[in-house]
Short mmCIF file of C-alpha atoms in Angstrom, two decimals:
data_model
loop_
_atom_site.label_atom_id
_atom_site.label_comp_id
_atom_site.label_asym_id
_atom_site.label_seq_id
_atom_site.Cartn_x
_atom_site.Cartn_y
_atom_site.Cartn_z
CA UNK A 1 125.86 80.33 124.73
CA UNK A 2 123.41 79.49 122.00
CA UNK A 3 121.77 76.09 121.68
CA UNK A 4 123.89 75.45 118.61
CA UNK A 5 127.19 76.15 120.33
CA UNK A 6 126.13 73.99 123.29
CA UNK A 7 125.36 71.17 120.86
CA UNK A 8 128.75 71.53 119.18
CA UNK A 9 130.56 71.76 122.52
CA UNK A 10 128.88 68.55 123.68
CA UNK A 11 129.75 66.90 120.36
CA UNK A 12 133.43 67.76 120.89
CA UNK A 13 133.22 66.62 124.52
CA UNK A 14 131.93 63.25 123.30
CA UNK A 15 134.86 62.96 120.91
CA UNK A 16 137.26 63.72 123.78
CA UNK A 17 135.68 61.48 126.45
CA UNK A 18 137.77 58.34 127.04
CA UNK A 19 135.33 56.63 129.43
CA UNK A 20 132.90 54.44 127.46
CA UNK A 21 129.88 55.05 129.68
CA UNK A 22 130.38 58.79 129.91
CA UNK A 23 131.04 58.96 126.17
CA UNK A 24 127.86 57.02 125.47
CA UNK A 25 125.91 59.49 127.65
CA UNK A 26 127.38 62.44 125.74
CA UNK A 27 126.68 60.74 122.40
CA UNK A 28 123.05 60.29 123.46
CA UNK A 29 122.84 63.98 124.34
CA UNK A 30 124.09 65.00 120.90
CA UNK A 31 122.77 62.34 118.53
CA UNK A 32 119.28 61.02 117.86
CA UNK A 33 118.90 57.24 118.30
CA UNK A 34 118.84 56.71 114.53
CA UNK A 35 121.73 59.08 113.83
CA UNK A 36 124.25 58.37 111.12
CA UNK A 37 127.75 59.71 110.69
CA UNK A 38 130.15 59.54 107.77
CA UNK A 39 133.52 61.14 107.15
CA UNK A 40 136.30 60.04 104.79
CA UNK A 41 137.68 57.45 107.22
CA UNK A 42 134.82 56.47 109.55
CA UNK A 43 131.11 55.73 109.46
CA UNK A 44 128.57 54.74 112.08
CA UNK A 45 124.81 54.36 112.50
CA UNK A 46 123.09 54.59 115.87
CA UNK A 47 124.44 55.73 119.23
CA UNK A 48 126.16 52.42 120.11
CA UNK A 49 128.18 52.40 116.88
CA UNK A 50 128.91 56.11 117.26
CA UNK A 51 130.24 55.58 120.78
CA UNK A 52 132.49 52.74 119.56
CA UNK A 53 133.60 54.67 116.47
CA UNK A 54 134.76 57.61 118.57
CA UNK A 55 136.58 55.24 120.92
CA UNK A 56 138.37 53.80 117.90
CA UNK A 57 139.41 57.25 116.74
CA UNK A 58 140.82 58.00 120.20
CA UNK A 59 142.88 54.82 120.06
CA UNK A 60 144.39 55.96 116.77
CA UNK A 61 145.33 59.35 118.19
CA UNK A 62 146.47 58.92 121.79
CA UNK A 63 147.04 62.18 123.62
CA UNK A 64 145.14 64.16 121.01
CA UNK A 65 142.08 66.35 121.53
CA UNK A 66 139.33 67.77 119.37
CA UNK A 67 138.83 71.52 119.75
CA UNK A 68 136.38 73.94 118.15
CA UNK A 69 137.32 75.42 114.79
CA UNK A 70 135.21 77.59 112.51
CA UNK A 71 132.30 79.10 114.39
CA UNK A 72 129.02 77.18 113.99
CA UNK A 73 126.60 78.47 111.36
CA UNK A 74 123.00 77.28 111.62
CA UNK A 75 119.78 77.76 109.64
CA UNK A 76 116.55 75.80 109.36
CA UNK A 77 117.37 72.38 110.84
CA UNK A 78 121.02 72.26 109.77
CA UNK A 79 124.32 73.33 111.28
CA UNK A 80 127.87 73.60 109.98
CA UNK A 81 130.86 73.68 112.29
CA UNK A 82 134.60 73.24 112.21
CA UNK A 83 137.06 71.51 114.48
CA UNK A 84 140.76 70.81 114.84
CA UNK A 85 142.51 67.68 116.02
CA UNK A 86 145.30 68.87 118.28
CA UNK A 87 148.31 66.73 119.16
CA UNK A 88 150.02 66.26 122.53
CA UNK A 89 152.24 69.29 121.95
CA UNK A 90 149.42 71.57 120.84
CA UNK A 91 150.05 71.08 117.14
CA UNK A 92 147.09 70.94 114.77
CA UNK A 93 147.09 67.52 113.12
CA UNK A 94 143.90 67.88 111.12
CA UNK A 95 141.07 70.29 110.51
CA UNK A 96 137.55 69.22 109.75
CA UNK A 97 134.22 70.57 108.69
CA UNK A 98 131.01 68.84 109.73
CA UNK A 99 127.50 69.47 108.48
CA UNK A 100 124.66 68.08 110.58
CA UNK A 101 120.93 67.80 109.99
CA UNK A 102 118.98 67.98 113.22
CA UNK A 103 116.06 65.89 114.42
CA UNK A 104 112.94 67.73 115.64
CA UNK A 105 114.26 67.47 119.23
CA UNK A 106 117.40 69.39 118.23
CA UNK A 107 119.80 66.43 118.33
CA UNK A 108 121.92 65.55 115.30
CA UNK A 109 120.41 63.00 112.95
CA UNK A 110 122.89 62.94 110.06
CA UNK A 111 126.44 64.18 110.19
CA UNK A 112 128.64 64.50 107.11
CA UNK A 113 132.27 65.27 107.79
CA UNK A 114 135.11 66.41 105.57
CA UNK A 115 138.77 66.49 106.51
CA UNK A 116 141.66 68.61 105.42
CA UNK A 117 145.24 68.35 106.50
CA UNK A 118 146.18 71.33 108.57
CA UNK A 119 148.08 73.97 106.65
CA UNK A 120 150.98 74.76 108.93
CA UNK B 1 136.99 65.70 84.46
CA UNK B 2 135.81 63.48 87.25
CA UNK B 3 132.19 62.49 87.72
CA UNK B 4 132.05 64.76 90.75
CA UNK B 5 133.25 67.83 88.91
CA UNK B 6 130.84 67.10 86.04
CA UNK B 7 128.01 66.90 88.57
CA UNK B 8 129.02 70.23 90.14
CA UNK B 9 129.45 71.88 86.72
CA UNK B 10 125.98 70.74 85.70
CA UNK B 11 124.61 71.99 89.05
CA UNK B 12 126.07 75.44 88.38
CA UNK B 13 124.80 75.34 84.76
CA UNK B 14 121.29 74.69 86.13
CA UNK B 15 121.61 77.70 88.44
CA UNK B 16 122.68 79.84 85.47
CA UNK B 17 120.11 78.60 82.91
CA UNK B 18 117.37 81.20 82.33
CA UNK B 19 115.18 79.05 80.09
CA UNK B 20 112.67 77.10 82.19
CA UNK B 21 112.67 73.94 80.06
CA UNK B 22 116.42 73.78 79.71
CA UNK B 23 116.85 74.50 83.42
CA UNK B 24 114.38 71.74 84.26
CA UNK B 25 116.40 69.32 82.10
CA UNK B 26 119.63 70.29 83.88
CA UNK B 27 117.94 70.00 87.28
CA UNK B 28 116.81 66.48 86.36
CA UNK B 29 120.38 65.59 85.37
CA UNK B 30 121.71 66.74 88.74
CA UNK B 31 118.94 65.98 91.24
CA UNK B 32 117.06 62.80 92.07
CA UNK B 33 113.27 63.06 91.73
CA UNK B 34 112.85 63.22 95.52
CA UNK B 35 115.73 65.65 96.06
CA UNK B 36 115.54 68.34 98.70
CA UNK B 37 117.49 71.57 98.98
CA UNK B 38 117.86 74.03 101.82
CA UNK B 39 120.04 77.08 102.28
CA UNK B 40 119.54 80.08 104.57
CA UNK B 41 117.15 81.82 102.16
CA UNK B 42 115.58 79.11 99.96
CA UNK B 43 114.22 75.60 100.19
CA UNK B 44 112.71 73.19 97.70
CA UNK B 45 111.67 69.55 97.40
CA UNK B 46 111.49 67.74 94.10
CA UNK B 47 112.72 68.75 90.67
CA UNK B 48 109.75 71.01 89.81
CA UNK B 49 110.19 73.09 92.98
CA UNK B 50 113.95 73.16 92.46
CA UNK B 51 113.54 74.46 88.92
CA UNK B 52 111.19 77.20 90.13
CA UNK B 53 113.38 78.05 93.15
CA UNK B 54 116.41 78.60 90.93
CA UNK B 55 114.32 80.75 88.57
CA UNK B 56 113.32 82.85 91.58
CA UNK B 57 116.94 83.29 92.60
CA UNK B 58 117.81 84.45 89.08
CA UNK B 59 115.02 87.06 89.23
CA UNK B 60 116.52 88.42 92.44
CA UNK B 61 119.98 88.72 90.90
CA UNK B 62 119.63 89.82 87.28
CA UNK B 63 122.87 89.74 85.33
CA UNK B 64 124.57 87.58 87.96
CA UNK B 65 126.18 84.19 87.47
CA UNK B 66 127.17 81.29 89.70
CA UNK B 67 130.76 80.12 89.24
CA UNK B 68 132.76 77.33 90.83
CA UNK B 69 134.49 78.09 94.12
CA UNK B 70 136.34 75.70 96.42
CA UNK B 71 137.25 72.50 94.58
CA UNK B 72 134.80 69.63 95.15
CA UNK B 73 135.72 67.10 97.82
CA UNK B 74 133.92 63.75 97.70
CA UNK B 75 133.89 60.57 99.78
CA UNK B 76 131.40 57.73 100.22
CA UNK B 77 128.13 59.12 98.82
CA UNK B 78 128.70 62.75 99.77
CA UNK B 79 130.28 65.76 98.13
CA UNK B 80 131.19 69.24 99.29
CA UNK B 81 131.74 72.12 96.88
CA UNK B 82 131.96 75.88 96.85
CA UNK B 83 130.59 78.53 94.55
CA UNK B 84 130.55 82.28 94.09
CA UNK B 85 127.74 84.52 92.93
CA UNK B 86 129.33 87.00 90.55
CA UNK B 87 127.70 90.30 89.64
CA UNK B 88 127.45 91.98 86.23
CA UNK B 89 130.83 93.67 86.66
CA UNK B 90 132.63 90.51 87.78
CA UNK B 91 132.37 91.32 91.48
CA UNK B 92 131.78 88.47 93.94
CA UNK B 93 128.49 89.15 95.67
CA UNK B 94 128.33 85.98 97.78
CA UNK B 95 130.24 82.80 98.41
CA UNK B 96 128.60 79.54 99.32
CA UNK B 97 129.39 76.06 100.47
CA UNK B 98 127.08 73.18 99.57
CA UNK B 99 127.13 69.64 100.91
CA UNK B 100 125.19 67.04 98.96
CA UNK B 101 124.27 63.43 99.67
CA UNK B 102 124.00 61.39 96.51
CA UNK B 103 121.41 58.86 95.47
CA UNK B 104 122.63 55.43 94.29
CA UNK B 105 122.49 56.67 90.68
CA UNK B 106 124.95 59.46 91.52
CA UNK B 107 122.47 62.34 91.42
CA UNK B 108 122.06 64.66 94.40
CA UNK B 109 119.38 63.69 96.86
CA UNK B 110 119.82 66.22 99.68
CA UNK B 111 121.68 69.49 99.39
CA UNK B 112 122.49 71.67 102.39
CA UNK B 113 123.86 75.11 101.56
CA UNK B 114 125.55 77.76 103.66
CA UNK B 115 126.23 81.31 102.59
CA UNK B 116 128.83 83.83 103.52
CA UNK B 117 129.14 87.38 102.33
CA UNK B 118 132.17 87.72 100.14
CA UNK B 119 135.15 89.21 101.94
CA UNK B 120 136.37 91.84 99.51
#
């Protein structure tokens, strides 16, 4: 696995981790301390807010999971990747595209997310 | 037309403008003074570098034009949009996806671009 795919896998693991402490640890693996995140429905700045924001998203979608979508594409200090939100019965509820700028240590510093309803 | 689509149209007009002074004027309409741009093959910081970078891209692709691709999607202070590079005979040479963060005045401050070869 490349560094980029490891980073994206850990990102998705953080979004799927229900335990606050373990999620916080995963968030700190993926995001720089001063990281910011914005998508159409959520925003957060810093690892504490990010950890809480993801917990809030989980509450809204019980029994759902985030899985990898479009293969990551990276250049310079940026990466683009896709994901799907999958419901309890395996159905795709949403599809997203995230673009992250990385800090010098390789963690994400800014993440911009876009959503699209899954075409079924 | 929405503000977002006007911004993207002016962005594409800047990429298609061969005259240095007119291109500079379009770049200044679209980009904040401290704007930065990065895609897999080019990078620039500030409107002077951006104007020169686009001129360089035009030199590499004589007779080509940039046209709108995927419809712009905007939220908060970010926008995503697609484009195609079209060759002299109308063929799509490349397809790109750009994600821009906007300055408070609505101009682009950071642009991150990704390329994909056109699937023909």
